[in-house]
Amino acid sequence: MFEAILITIATAATPLLLASMGELVVERSGVLNLGVEGMMIMGAVTGFGVAAMTGSAWLGVFAAAIVGTLFSLLFGFLTLTLVTNQVATGLSLTLLGLGLSSMIGESFVGRAGVRLGALDIPYLTEIPYIGRLIFGQDPLCYISLLLTAGVSWFLFRTRAGLTLRSVGDNHSSAHALGIPVIRIRYLAVMFGGACAGLAGAYLSLVYVPQWVENMTAGRGWIALALVVFASWRPWRVLAGAYLFGAVTIGQLHAQALGYGIPPQLLSSLPYLATIIVLVLISRNRRLTMMNTPASLGRPFVPDR
Amino acid sequence: MRIELVKRPQQSVLFSVLSPFIALALTLIAGALLFLLLGKDPVNTLYVFFIEPLRETWSLHELAVKAAPLILIAIGLSVCFLSNNWNIGAEGQFIIGAMAGSILPVMFPDFQSWIVLPLMLLMGIAGGAAYAAVPAVLKVRFNTNEILTSLMLVYVAQLFLDWMVRGPWRNPEGFNFPETRSFHEYAILPEIWSASGRAHWGFIFGLVAALALWFMMTKTLRGFEIKVLGQSPRAGRFAGFSQGRIVFFAFLLSGALAGLAGLSEVSGAIGQLRPVISPGYGFTAIIVAFLGRLNPLGVVAAGLVLALTYLGGEAAQISVGLSDKVVRVFQGMILFFVLAGDTFIHYRIRFVSAPAAAAGEASRANV
């Protein structure tokens, strides 16, 4: 029972981890993309549709990442090339994504989906207690963990990562040094889109292998909050995502057990937890000031 | 080829007037393509979508019913956005306002007097404002990002409404349907001109609020304060304007108007509480605010346009068999085009072909 709960926590945490890891890179480059929810839901509908049509869950995953990237390019073109307001543009990406996905997915409602199966390594997965936990998760779960390590290594151990962070901290200086600010931001935004697409595909191919309108249910926004909560550090995002996974699964179990607490109030727990966590982390102004990428959300027009 | 932006010495007056219209034109073109893609005759569908709803009196009334909440919410939001406060939780404030105002007719159905409706309006306004005060307090007191908190509170409000309507507030004589009892006659917001259609006083509230806020923004110190703090917090502080006070003002104002919108909707259009009382008015109002260029009077026009998309969507569903989901795609596209159009107000766009750019760099290097 306990083991099963731990496994499901990973399932609830993985989509959050994927989406926030992408957004973390985007924000480190100085761009605030509030369209995570929109890119995620587009990934979810694409992943479901492609997998259902081709019968291959992996093709669905792949297509979702591509559509997430394309969708993020829309945001990139507006905010980076046309220097529109990032907050408003991100919002419009979310609104458009929610609308577009419900239109595309209308015929998918109620259709059986394809599930991306869990890993099954002979012998290892059968180890009692920890076998399924460590060796029996779905592949995307492992990918999300690798991604965390990869992003952490990239940002803090490579030259390219340093360049990306410098763009996010002071785009004018970076530009003066000859760093292609806009190009780097485009790449970061695209990476964020691909990750959000993957996160969406995870929802419609692993978490619940079906298509439900608005199935992201605010996870894109929680992912955004996680980046703030983690003060833009990859490993803290991982911790945050699993914490939220635990809250989500915990309230689901509490609903199943009853306790006489109305299910709607339990369902609102992850959202309330997000608020509480944000308050706790941001009340320390110095900590926030120190970690926030200094150019976050600021428009950049190179002076020629 | 590359796109370069050249800053205009001054804002282009031409484009600041034209940009909403350009955005609408582009949306129509993109919409026609979308209809073509969905296998519908684009011209006919556009006609059904945008002209047909305007041809009959009753549907003009429906337009006012849909526009009322959009206008009320969006004028509050435009003041909020101008002051650089991002309240995107209007949907939640709408719901809480509606619920607060519904306390009287739902819990005290025997209390029937002319005073009920004015009390409900006040409670709706107070409910919306109180709910909006939460992100404002958190922002001022704890430096918490208001975008995320106000949005999270939308989900909380939706779940809270769902619970109340299915649980404590369910109509005892309602055969277990998830809805409250119907409001009694004293709790109903009257129709403006009931002989010809359903339009209720919410629309009038919207117009009055738009005029009042237009006056505030253009003629009073408070309006100036909001604009200064929105554009340059530093300059605002030098002028002695308090950032925190404006955060509260902007949130309470937009929350109050969203609450009034919610109460007007349940009391004027629905007549009871249901698990879902809004087709996303609080989010669509964000689009309305931007399409109206954050100007209260512009918002009235933009509110009518967005209300038309709701009506057109219904009409197209019935007569052309188009999915009603298209409406939200349309609305999303409008916002995109509006934002892109705003670029032309501040910048001139120059297309640079790659060889020319290289030549330019070379010549600059020689200098």
XYZ file of C-alpha atoms in Angstrom:
671
model
C 0.000 0.000 0.000
C 2.719 2.429 1.069
C 4.825 1.410 -1.896
C 1.888 2.008 -4.250
C 1.425 5.495 -2.835
C 5.070 6.326 -3.407
C 4.830 5.167 -7.014
C 1.787 7.300 -7.664
C 3.496 10.308 -6.108
C 6.146 10.030 -8.790
C 3.377 9.923 -11.409
C 1.834 13.102 -10.049
C 5.205 14.823 -9.686
C 6.682 14.043 -13.107
C 4.502 16.348 -15.237
C 5.167 19.202 -12.809
C 8.883 18.475 -12.865
C 9.049 18.376 -16.672
C 7.139 21.607 -17.129
C 8.960 23.538 -14.416
C 12.359 22.366 -15.568
C 11.623 23.849 -18.977
C 10.301 27.072 -17.501
C 13.322 27.302 -15.213
C 15.638 27.462 -18.211
C 13.348 30.003 -19.901
C 13.312 32.230 -16.821
C 17.048 31.857 -16.313
C 17.431 33.394 -19.756
C 15.348 36.353 -18.561
C 12.033 35.490 -20.198
C 8.811 34.957 -18.273
C 6.539 32.644 -20.242
C 3.151 32.429 -18.547
C 1.917 30.215 -21.355
C 3.065 26.964 -19.733
C -0.523 25.861 -19.181
C -1.324 26.493 -22.843
C 1.726 24.665 -24.188
C 1.097 21.815 -21.786
C -2.514 21.318 -22.840
C -1.473 21.429 -26.494
C 1.076 18.736 -25.703
C -1.592 16.694 -23.973
C -4.033 16.807 -26.874
C -1.309 16.177 -29.460
C 0.194 13.312 -27.495
C -3.175 11.675 -27.059
C -4.250 12.181 -30.666
C -1.061 11.010 -32.321
C -0.749 8.015 -30.018
C -4.370 7.016 -30.596
C -4.042 7.334 -34.360
C -0.708 5.590 -34.758
C -0.993 3.239 -31.799
C 2.456 4.288 -30.664
C 2.742 6.132 -27.385
C 6.306 7.186 -28.179
C 5.225 8.885 -31.390
C 2.679 10.735 -29.287
C 5.353 11.868 -26.853
C 7.558 12.988 -29.710
C 4.775 14.886 -31.450
C 3.771 16.572 -28.202
C 7.285 17.906 -27.700
C 7.304 19.267 -31.255
C 3.908 20.937 -30.929
C 4.948 22.399 -27.565
C 8.028 23.847 -29.253
C 6.048 25.279 -32.169
C 3.569 26.815 -29.780
C 6.357 28.368 -27.750
C 7.778 29.862 -30.955
C 4.562 31.820 -31.292
C 5.302 33.303 -27.881
C 8.928 33.802 -28.825
C 8.087 35.648 -32.013
C 5.785 38.043 -30.196
C 7.855 38.730 -27.104
C 11.360 38.499 -28.537
C 10.981 39.784 -32.073
C 8.009 42.110 -31.630
C 8.850 42.882 -27.953
C 5.258 42.585 -26.738
C 4.450 42.487 -23.036
C 5.549 39.067 -21.774
C 2.861 38.695 -19.129
C 0.023 39.478 -21.519
C 1.491 37.371 -24.315
C 1.966 34.399 -22.017
C -1.629 34.720 -20.887
C -2.819 34.807 -24.458
C -0.784 31.695 -25.213
C -2.574 29.948 -22.366
C -6.006 31.130 -23.488
C -5.319 30.157 -27.099
C -3.925 26.784 -26.081
C -6.913 25.953 -23.918
C -9.282 26.930 -26.737
C -7.386 25.244 -29.535
C -6.903 22.019 -27.600
C -10.581 21.723 -26.731
C -11.450 22.244 -30.398
C -8.907 19.717 -31.651
C -9.735 17.233 -28.931
C -13.505 17.353 -29.316
C -13.602 14.027 -31.159
C -11.142 12.450 -28.696
C -13.462 12.762 -25.707
C -14.382 9.340 -24.380
C -12.022 7.543 -26.742
C -9.687 4.918 -25.347
C -6.123 6.082 -25.219
C -2.744 4.456 -25.458
C -0.765 4.097 -22.283
C 2.960 4.570 -22.173
C 3.878 1.433 -20.289
C 6.035 1.292 -17.193
C 9.516 -0.071 -17.311
C 9.931 -3.757 -16.550
C 13.490 -4.954 -16.105
C 13.649 -8.708 -15.450
C 14.650 -9.525 -11.837
C 15.340 -5.922 -10.808
C 11.705 -4.826 -11.004
C 10.691 -7.879 -8.978
C 12.802 -6.983 -5.973
C 10.323 -6.755 -3.099
C 9.317 -3.283 -1.875
C 11.821 -1.150 -3.737
C 11.934 -2.974 -7.071
C 8.865 -1.409 -8.638
C 9.642 1.919 -7.043
C 13.136 2.245 -8.434
C 13.048 0.124 -11.567
C 9.377 0.015 -12.491
C 8.409 3.603 -13.236
C 7.443 4.837 -16.654
C 10.281 5.959 -18.952
C 9.314 9.644 -18.862
C 9.763 9.647 -15.107
C 13.392 8.651 -15.553
C 13.771 11.152 -18.358
C 12.528 13.897 -16.042
C 15.141 12.948 -13.442
C 17.875 12.884 -16.070
C 16.605 16.235 -17.283
C 17.020 17.695 -13.798
C 20.591 16.513 -13.609
C 21.227 17.675 -17.163
C 19.808 21.155 -16.631
C 21.722 21.545 -13.394
C 24.941 20.496 -15.082
C 24.278 22.689 -18.099
C 23.466 25.827 -16.124
C 26.220 25.654 -13.578
C 28.982 23.575 -15.172
C 29.123 24.627 -18.800
C 30.108 27.765 -20.602
C 26.850 27.806 -22.563
C 24.962 27.676 -19.283
C 26.917 30.600 -17.926
C 26.156 32.535 -21.097
C 22.454 31.771 -20.732
C 22.450 32.935 -17.126
C 24.313 36.107 -18.044
C 21.657 36.892 -20.627
C 19.030 36.467 -17.947
C 20.847 38.587 -15.412
C 21.856 41.500 -17.567
C 20.895 41.441 -21.196
C 22.490 44.787 -21.983
C 25.919 43.722 -20.760
C 25.570 40.364 -22.473
C 24.702 42.133 -25.694
C 27.651 44.481 -25.306
C 29.895 41.437 -24.982
C 28.615 40.229 -28.323
C 26.393 37.481 -26.977
C 23.387 36.904 -29.243
C 20.767 37.645 -26.584
C 17.690 37.149 -28.728
C 18.928 33.892 -30.270
C 19.722 32.418 -26.856
C 16.323 33.433 -25.561
C 14.635 31.847 -28.563
C 16.447 28.595 -27.851
C 15.515 28.731 -24.167
C 11.874 29.443 -24.988
C 11.818 26.505 -27.400
C 13.325 24.224 -24.783
C 10.617 25.351 -22.366
C 7.975 24.614 -24.983
C 9.307 21.127 -25.634
C 9.364 20.353 -21.910
C 5.827 21.676 -21.439
C 4.721 19.560 -24.391
C 6.288 16.487 -22.796
C 4.577 17.304 -19.511
C 1.263 17.493 -21.324
C 1.854 14.199 -23.095
C 2.632 12.656 -19.731
C -0.821 13.637 -18.506
C -2.681 12.156 -21.454
C -0.483 9.088 -21.965
C 0.581 8.054 -18.461
C -1.295 9.888 -15.708
C -4.750 9.207 -17.162
C -4.504 7.720 -20.643
C -7.451 9.641 -22.025
C -8.329 13.104 -23.236
C -10.357 15.373 -20.976
C -10.946 19.030 -21.810
C -8.813 21.341 -19.636
C -7.131 18.254 -18.200
C -4.043 20.200 -17.140
C -6.261 21.799 -14.460
C -3.794 24.502 -13.501
C -0.702 22.289 -13.451
C 1.060 24.677 -15.808
C 0.527 27.432 -13.272
C 1.681 25.277 -10.406
C 4.810 24.532 -12.456
C 5.397 28.284 -12.727
C 4.985 28.632 -8.983
C 7.436 25.773 -8.429
C 10.151 27.675 -10.277
C 9.725 30.604 -7.872
C 9.503 28.229 -4.931
C 12.759 26.579 -6.015
C 14.409 29.993 -6.350
C 15.466 29.013 -9.883
C 17.520 25.970 -8.770
C 16.975 22.672 -10.642
C 17.342 20.295 -7.667
C 14.969 22.368 -5.573
C 12.449 22.135 -8.412
C 12.720 18.383 -8.107
C 12.036 18.556 -4.380
C 9.140 20.930 -4.938
C 7.574 18.791 -7.647
C 7.637 15.688 -5.430
C 6.257 17.690 -2.519
C 3.355 18.763 -4.712
C 2.985 15.264 -6.049
C 2.637 14.118 -2.451
C -0.004 16.766 -1.685
C -1.976 15.790 -4.795
C -1.868 12.072 -4.065
C -2.475 12.643 -0.376
C -5.679 14.538 -1.016
C -6.813 11.891 -3.533
C -6.362 9.173 -0.906
C -8.138 11.306 1.672
C -11.025 11.637 -0.794
C -11.159 7.886 -1.247
C -11.182 7.291 2.479
C -13.915 9.844 2.984
C -13.358 11.299 6.456
C -16.501 13.337 5.716
C -14.479 16.144 4.215
C -16.106 17.419 1.010
C -14.026 16.256 -1.989
C -14.086 19.740 -3.528
C -12.321 21.171 -0.496
C -9.691 18.452 -0.680
C -9.272 19.090 -4.400
C -8.502 22.722 -3.675
C -5.583 21.732 -1.434
C -2.867 21.742 -4.131
C -3.909 25.262 -5.155
C -3.950 26.492 -1.564
C -0.637 24.790 -0.933
C 0.806 26.654 -3.906
C -0.262 29.968 -2.411
C 1.108 29.119 1.018
C 4.415 27.941 -0.371
C 4.747 31.063 -2.503
C 4.082 33.269 0.497
C 6.622 31.432 2.610
C 9.325 31.655 -0.004
C 8.763 35.215 -1.172
C 8.403 36.843 2.227
C 12.179 36.704 2.449
C 12.803 39.601 0.090
C 16.561 39.331 0.117
C 16.554 35.681 -0.837
C 14.159 36.378 -3.707
C 16.119 39.388 -4.895
C 19.336 37.399 -4.875
C 18.009 34.508 -6.916
C 15.603 36.087 -9.366
C 17.196 36.537 -12.800
C 17.617 40.300 -12.856
C 16.296 40.788 -16.392
C 13.297 38.502 -15.870
C 10.334 39.766 -17.871
C 12.126 42.860 -19.166
C 11.878 43.496 -22.886
C 15.100 43.744 -24.828
C 15.629 45.701 -28.024
C 19.238 45.693 -29.162
C 20.522 49.171 -29.900
C 22.282 49.190 -33.181
C 15.984 37.948 -43.764
C 15.708 39.519 -40.379
C 13.165 41.709 -38.665
C 14.499 44.781 -36.948
C 12.616 47.148 -34.694
C 13.311 50.832 -34.880
C 12.020 52.846 -31.972
C 9.719 55.669 -32.998
C 10.612 59.054 -31.505
C 6.983 59.353 -30.400
C 4.116 56.922 -30.046
C 2.298 56.615 -33.322
C -1.145 58.137 -32.883
C -2.292 56.516 -36.104
C -1.420 53.023 -34.948
C -2.749 53.436 -31.436
C -6.146 54.166 -32.994
C -5.856 51.601 -35.746
C -4.265 48.677 -33.913
C -7.474 47.194 -32.451
C -9.093 47.357 -35.878
C -6.107 45.798 -37.571
C -6.187 43.064 -34.944
C -9.864 42.409 -35.597
C -9.303 42.346 -39.348
C -6.461 39.863 -38.964
C -8.608 37.755 -36.656
C -11.342 37.677 -39.291
C -8.870 36.568 -41.943
C -7.382 33.911 -39.668
C -10.932 32.899 -38.725
C -11.896 32.495 -42.380
C -8.874 30.249 -42.888
C -9.831 28.276 -39.803
C -13.382 27.774 -41.096
C -12.010 26.692 -44.457
C -9.795 24.192 -42.668
C -12.816 22.844 -40.807
C -14.604 22.383 -44.108
C -17.101 25.239 -43.765
C -17.871 27.993 -46.234
C -15.843 30.870 -44.733
C -17.931 33.777 -45.996
C -21.212 32.292 -44.901
C -19.791 31.244 -41.529
C -18.351 34.675 -40.866
C -21.742 36.125 -41.735
C -23.481 33.782 -39.316
C -20.846 34.490 -36.680
C -20.705 38.267 -36.787
C -23.670 39.723 -38.681
C -26.642 37.507 -38.016
C -26.682 38.037 -34.235
C -27.022 41.779 -34.862
C -30.102 41.543 -37.024
C -32.803 40.914 -34.481
C -33.894 42.782 -31.381
C -33.909 39.794 -29.076
C -30.386 38.867 -29.982
C -29.225 42.435 -29.425
C -30.574 41.929 -25.918
C -28.567 38.734 -25.647
C -25.531 40.680 -26.758
C -26.047 43.077 -23.845
C -26.481 40.122 -21.454
C -23.131 38.671 -22.536
C -21.392 42.049 -22.725
C -22.447 43.140 -19.226
C -20.075 40.917 -17.227
C -17.275 41.337 -19.768
C -17.435 45.139 -19.625
C -17.761 45.301 -15.840
C -14.797 43.009 -15.265
C -12.626 44.433 -18.031
C -12.819 48.078 -16.965
C -11.605 47.074 -13.521
C -8.854 44.976 -15.044
C -7.704 47.761 -17.331
C -7.161 50.060 -14.345
C -5.348 47.197 -12.652
C -3.141 46.453 -15.665
C -2.374 50.155 -16.179
C -1.025 50.309 -12.636
C 1.100 47.248 -13.461
C -0.854 44.944 -11.165
C -1.667 41.650 -12.817
C -4.961 40.498 -11.420
C -5.811 37.480 -13.547
C -8.156 35.973 -10.979
C -11.241 37.961 -11.962
C -13.034 34.696 -12.686
C -12.696 33.771 -9.006
C -13.779 37.214 -7.802
C -16.770 36.944 -10.141
C -17.767 33.638 -8.527
C -17.252 34.778 -4.943
C -19.149 38.009 -5.620
C -22.036 35.999 -7.043
C -22.022 33.688 -4.030
C -21.798 36.482 -1.471
C -24.726 38.252 -3.060
C -26.721 35.029 -3.220
C -26.598 34.487 0.540
C -29.865 36.397 1.023
C -32.117 34.685 -1.545
C -30.607 31.229 -0.952
C -30.353 31.099 2.837
C -33.142 33.501 3.765
C -35.731 32.931 1.051
C -38.510 34.214 3.319
C -36.873 37.604 3.668
C -38.686 39.305 0.833
C -38.583 43.057 0.557
C -37.460 45.709 -1.867
C -34.286 46.111 0.192
C -33.051 42.631 -0.763
C -31.696 43.523 -4.194
C -29.673 46.580 -3.089
C -28.233 44.501 -0.240
C -27.337 41.730 -2.665
C -25.544 44.191 -4.928
C -23.543 45.526 -1.996
C -22.694 42.034 -0.806
C -21.648 41.002 -4.300
C -19.347 43.998 -4.574
C -17.939 43.352 -1.098
C -17.441 39.648 -1.807
C -15.524 40.256 -5.009
C -13.403 42.966 -3.427
C -12.635 40.840 -0.381
C -11.529 37.941 -2.545
C -9.317 40.249 -4.593
C -7.859 41.637 -1.388
C -6.129 38.316 -0.730
C -3.563 38.553 -3.558
C -3.199 42.286 -2.821
C -2.357 41.665 0.842
C 0.033 38.885 -0.095
C 1.731 41.107 -2.661
C 2.127 44.117 -0.399
C 2.842 42.286 2.820
C 4.853 39.273 1.635
C 6.038 40.308 -1.810
C 4.214 37.321 -3.316
C 3.652 37.200 -7.069
C 0.058 38.328 -7.594
C -0.316 36.595 -10.958
C 0.066 33.147 -9.466
C -1.907 33.741 -6.273
C -4.859 35.407 -7.984
C -5.004 32.590 -10.526
C -4.791 29.829 -7.917
C -7.738 31.432 -6.128
C -9.847 30.943 -9.272
C -9.612 27.171 -8.906
C -10.367 27.428 -5.202
C -13.449 29.573 -5.903
C -14.709 27.201 -8.585
C -14.399 24.220 -6.271
C -16.005 26.128 -3.410
C -19.010 27.051 -5.563
C -19.291 23.459 -6.754
C -19.334 22.192 -3.189
C -21.848 24.737 -1.905
C -24.242 24.140 -4.793
C -24.089 20.362 -4.457
C -23.979 20.422 -0.672
C -25.176 23.016 1.829
C -26.934 25.276 -0.661
C -28.664 22.655 -2.782
C -32.311 23.363 -3.394
C -34.246 21.207 -0.882
C -37.143 20.937 -3.349
C -34.905 20.501 -6.356
C -34.985 16.703 -6.930
C -31.275 16.524 -6.093
C -30.236 18.669 -9.038
C -26.989 20.494 -8.252
C -28.483 23.973 -8.097
C -29.758 26.364 -5.456
C -33.379 27.369 -5.133
C -34.517 29.903 -7.729
C -34.252 33.495 -6.565
C -37.541 35.083 -5.494
C -38.884 38.107 -7.333
C -37.243 40.658 -5.051
C -33.834 39.129 -5.698
C -34.010 39.394 -9.475
C -32.135 42.169 -11.237
C -34.798 43.785 -13.467
C -34.669 43.797 -17.225
C -33.994 47.131 -18.873
C -36.826 46.876 -21.358
C -38.574 43.629 -20.694
C -41.043 43.986 -23.559
C -38.390 43.146 -26.136
C -35.732 40.976 -24.506
C -33.636 39.786 -21.610
C -31.009 42.507 -21.230
C -30.757 43.400 -17.519
C -29.390 46.275 -15.492
C -25.929 44.761 -15.388
C -25.315 46.313 -18.781
C -26.259 49.755 -17.435
C -23.928 49.191 -14.474
C -21.180 48.473 -16.978
C -21.789 51.684 -18.896
C -21.951 53.780 -15.719
C -18.781 52.196 -14.357
C -17.008 52.797 -17.662
C -17.924 56.484 -17.626
C -16.935 56.854 -13.980
C -13.566 55.185 -14.448
C -12.912 57.061 -17.669
C -13.445 60.252 -15.668
C -11.192 58.993 -12.893
C -8.388 58.009 -15.232
C -8.391 61.183 -17.312
C -9.472 63.921 -14.913
C -8.342 63.027 -11.402
C -5.077 62.810 -9.522
C -5.802 59.168 -8.685
C -5.868 58.311 -12.385
C -2.569 60.085 -12.907
C -1.073 58.300 -9.912
C -2.101 54.932 -11.353
C -0.532 55.663 -14.726
C 2.698 57.017 -13.263
C 3.185 54.108 -10.885
C 2.339 51.696 -13.674
C 4.892 53.099 -16.087
C 7.637 54.038 -13.686
C 7.395 53.007 -10.039
C 10.537 54.989 -9.268
C 9.167 58.230 -10.638
C 5.960 57.527 -8.746
C 7.820 57.164 -5.482
C 9.624 60.445 -6.035
C 6.246 62.061 -6.547
C 5.222 60.705 -3.158
C 2.737 58.161 -4.494
C 2.390 55.038 -2.401
C 2.913 51.817 -4.314
C 1.174 49.685 -1.712
C -1.924 51.843 -1.631
C -2.288 51.619 -5.385
C -1.923 47.839 -5.291
C -4.866 47.690 -2.890
C -6.841 50.246 -4.838
C -6.371 48.407 -8.138
C -7.196 44.988 -6.721
C -10.164 46.099 -4.639
C -11.594 48.075 -7.541
C -11.241 45.255 -10.071
C -12.451 42.712 -7.530
C -15.474 44.823 -6.649
C -16.430 45.211 -10.297
C -15.921 41.490 -10.942
C -18.100 40.755 -7.898
C -20.785 43.097 -9.197
C -20.549 41.340 -12.554
C -20.976 37.957 -10.895
C -23.962 39.051 -8.871
C -25.560 40.705 -11.922
C -25.084 37.506 -13.883
C -26.738 35.184 -11.353
C -29.431 37.650 -10.374
C -30.103 39.069 -13.832
C -29.399 36.270 -16.275
C -29.463 32.907 -14.448
C -31.763 33.415 -11.447
C -30.025 30.862 -9.225
C -26.557 29.440 -8.501
C -25.285 26.451 -10.475
C -21.973 24.578 -10.357
C -20.772 26.622 -13.321
C -22.000 30.194 -13.680
C -19.494 31.613 -16.127
C -18.176 30.514 -19.514
C -14.834 32.023 -18.549
C -15.945 35.670 -18.475
C -13.115 36.513 -16.079
C -10.497 35.335 -18.570
C -12.214 36.647 -21.668
C -12.348 40.018 -19.915
C -8.536 40.097 -20.033
C -8.832 40.023 -23.824
C -11.534 42.697 -23.657
C -9.285 44.939 -21.582
C -6.430 44.723 -24.073
C -8.639 45.021 -27.146
C -10.099 48.157 -25.540
C -6.530 49.426 -25.184
C -7.001 49.593 -21.384
C -9.294 52.568 -21.853
C -12.675 52.299 -20.070
C -14.569 53.608 -23.089
C -12.636 51.407 -25.475
C -13.484 48.504 -23.209
C -17.207 49.044 -23.765
C -16.739 48.614 -27.508
C -14.382 45.679 -27.039
C -16.832 44.046 -24.621
C -19.528 44.170 -27.281
C -17.172 42.602 -29.823
C -16.210 39.723 -27.538
C -19.841 39.253 -26.516
C -20.595 38.940 -30.208
C -18.139 36.049 -30.496
C -20.102 34.160 -27.826
C -23.386 34.770 -29.657
C -21.842 34.055 -33.046
C -20.462 30.808 -31.694
C -23.928 29.730 -30.598
C -25.437 30.755 -33.914
C -22.754 28.993 -35.936
C -23.183 25.858 -33.879
C -26.888 25.759 -34.675
C -26.947 26.789 -38.309
C -23.558 25.671 -39.670
C -22.801 22.845 -37.261
C -19.560 24.448 -36.122
C -18.151 23.389 -32.777
C -18.731 25.956 -30.034
C -15.101 25.474 -29.032
C -14.126 27.656 -31.978
C -15.189 30.681 -29.919
C -12.288 30.356 -27.523
C -9.823 29.928 -30.368
C -11.199 33.109 -31.881
C -10.865 34.965 -28.612
C -7.301 33.773 -28.122
C -6.376 34.904 -31.626
C -7.794 38.379 -31.015
C -5.491 38.874 -28.038
C -2.475 37.691 -29.995
C -3.136 40.077 -32.838
C -3.856 42.970 -30.482
C -0.560 42.470 -28.684
C 1.349 42.155 -31.944
C -0.382 45.272 -33.244
C 0.702 47.266 -30.199
C 4.292 46.849 -31.327
C 3.631 49.164 -34.257
C 2.652 51.941 -31.873
C 6.124 52.109 -30.394
C 8.289 50.737 -33.162
C 8.725 50.815 -36.878
C 9.413 47.425 -38.383
C 12.240 47.036 -40.841
C 12.888 43.917 -42.831
C 16.568 43.416 -43.374
C 17.780 40.889 -45.898
C 20.820 38.943 -44.762
C 23.380 40.274 -47.290
C 22.296 43.857 -46.668
C 22.650 43.369 -42.934
C 26.124 41.950 -43.398
C 27.018 44.897 -45.606
C 25.675 47.239 -42.959
C 27.814 45.617 -40.290
C 30.843 45.810 -42.542
C 30.350 49.484 -43.264
C 29.893 50.157 -39.569
C 33.092 48.261 -38.839
C 34.924 50.536 -41.289
C 33.699 53.597 -39.472
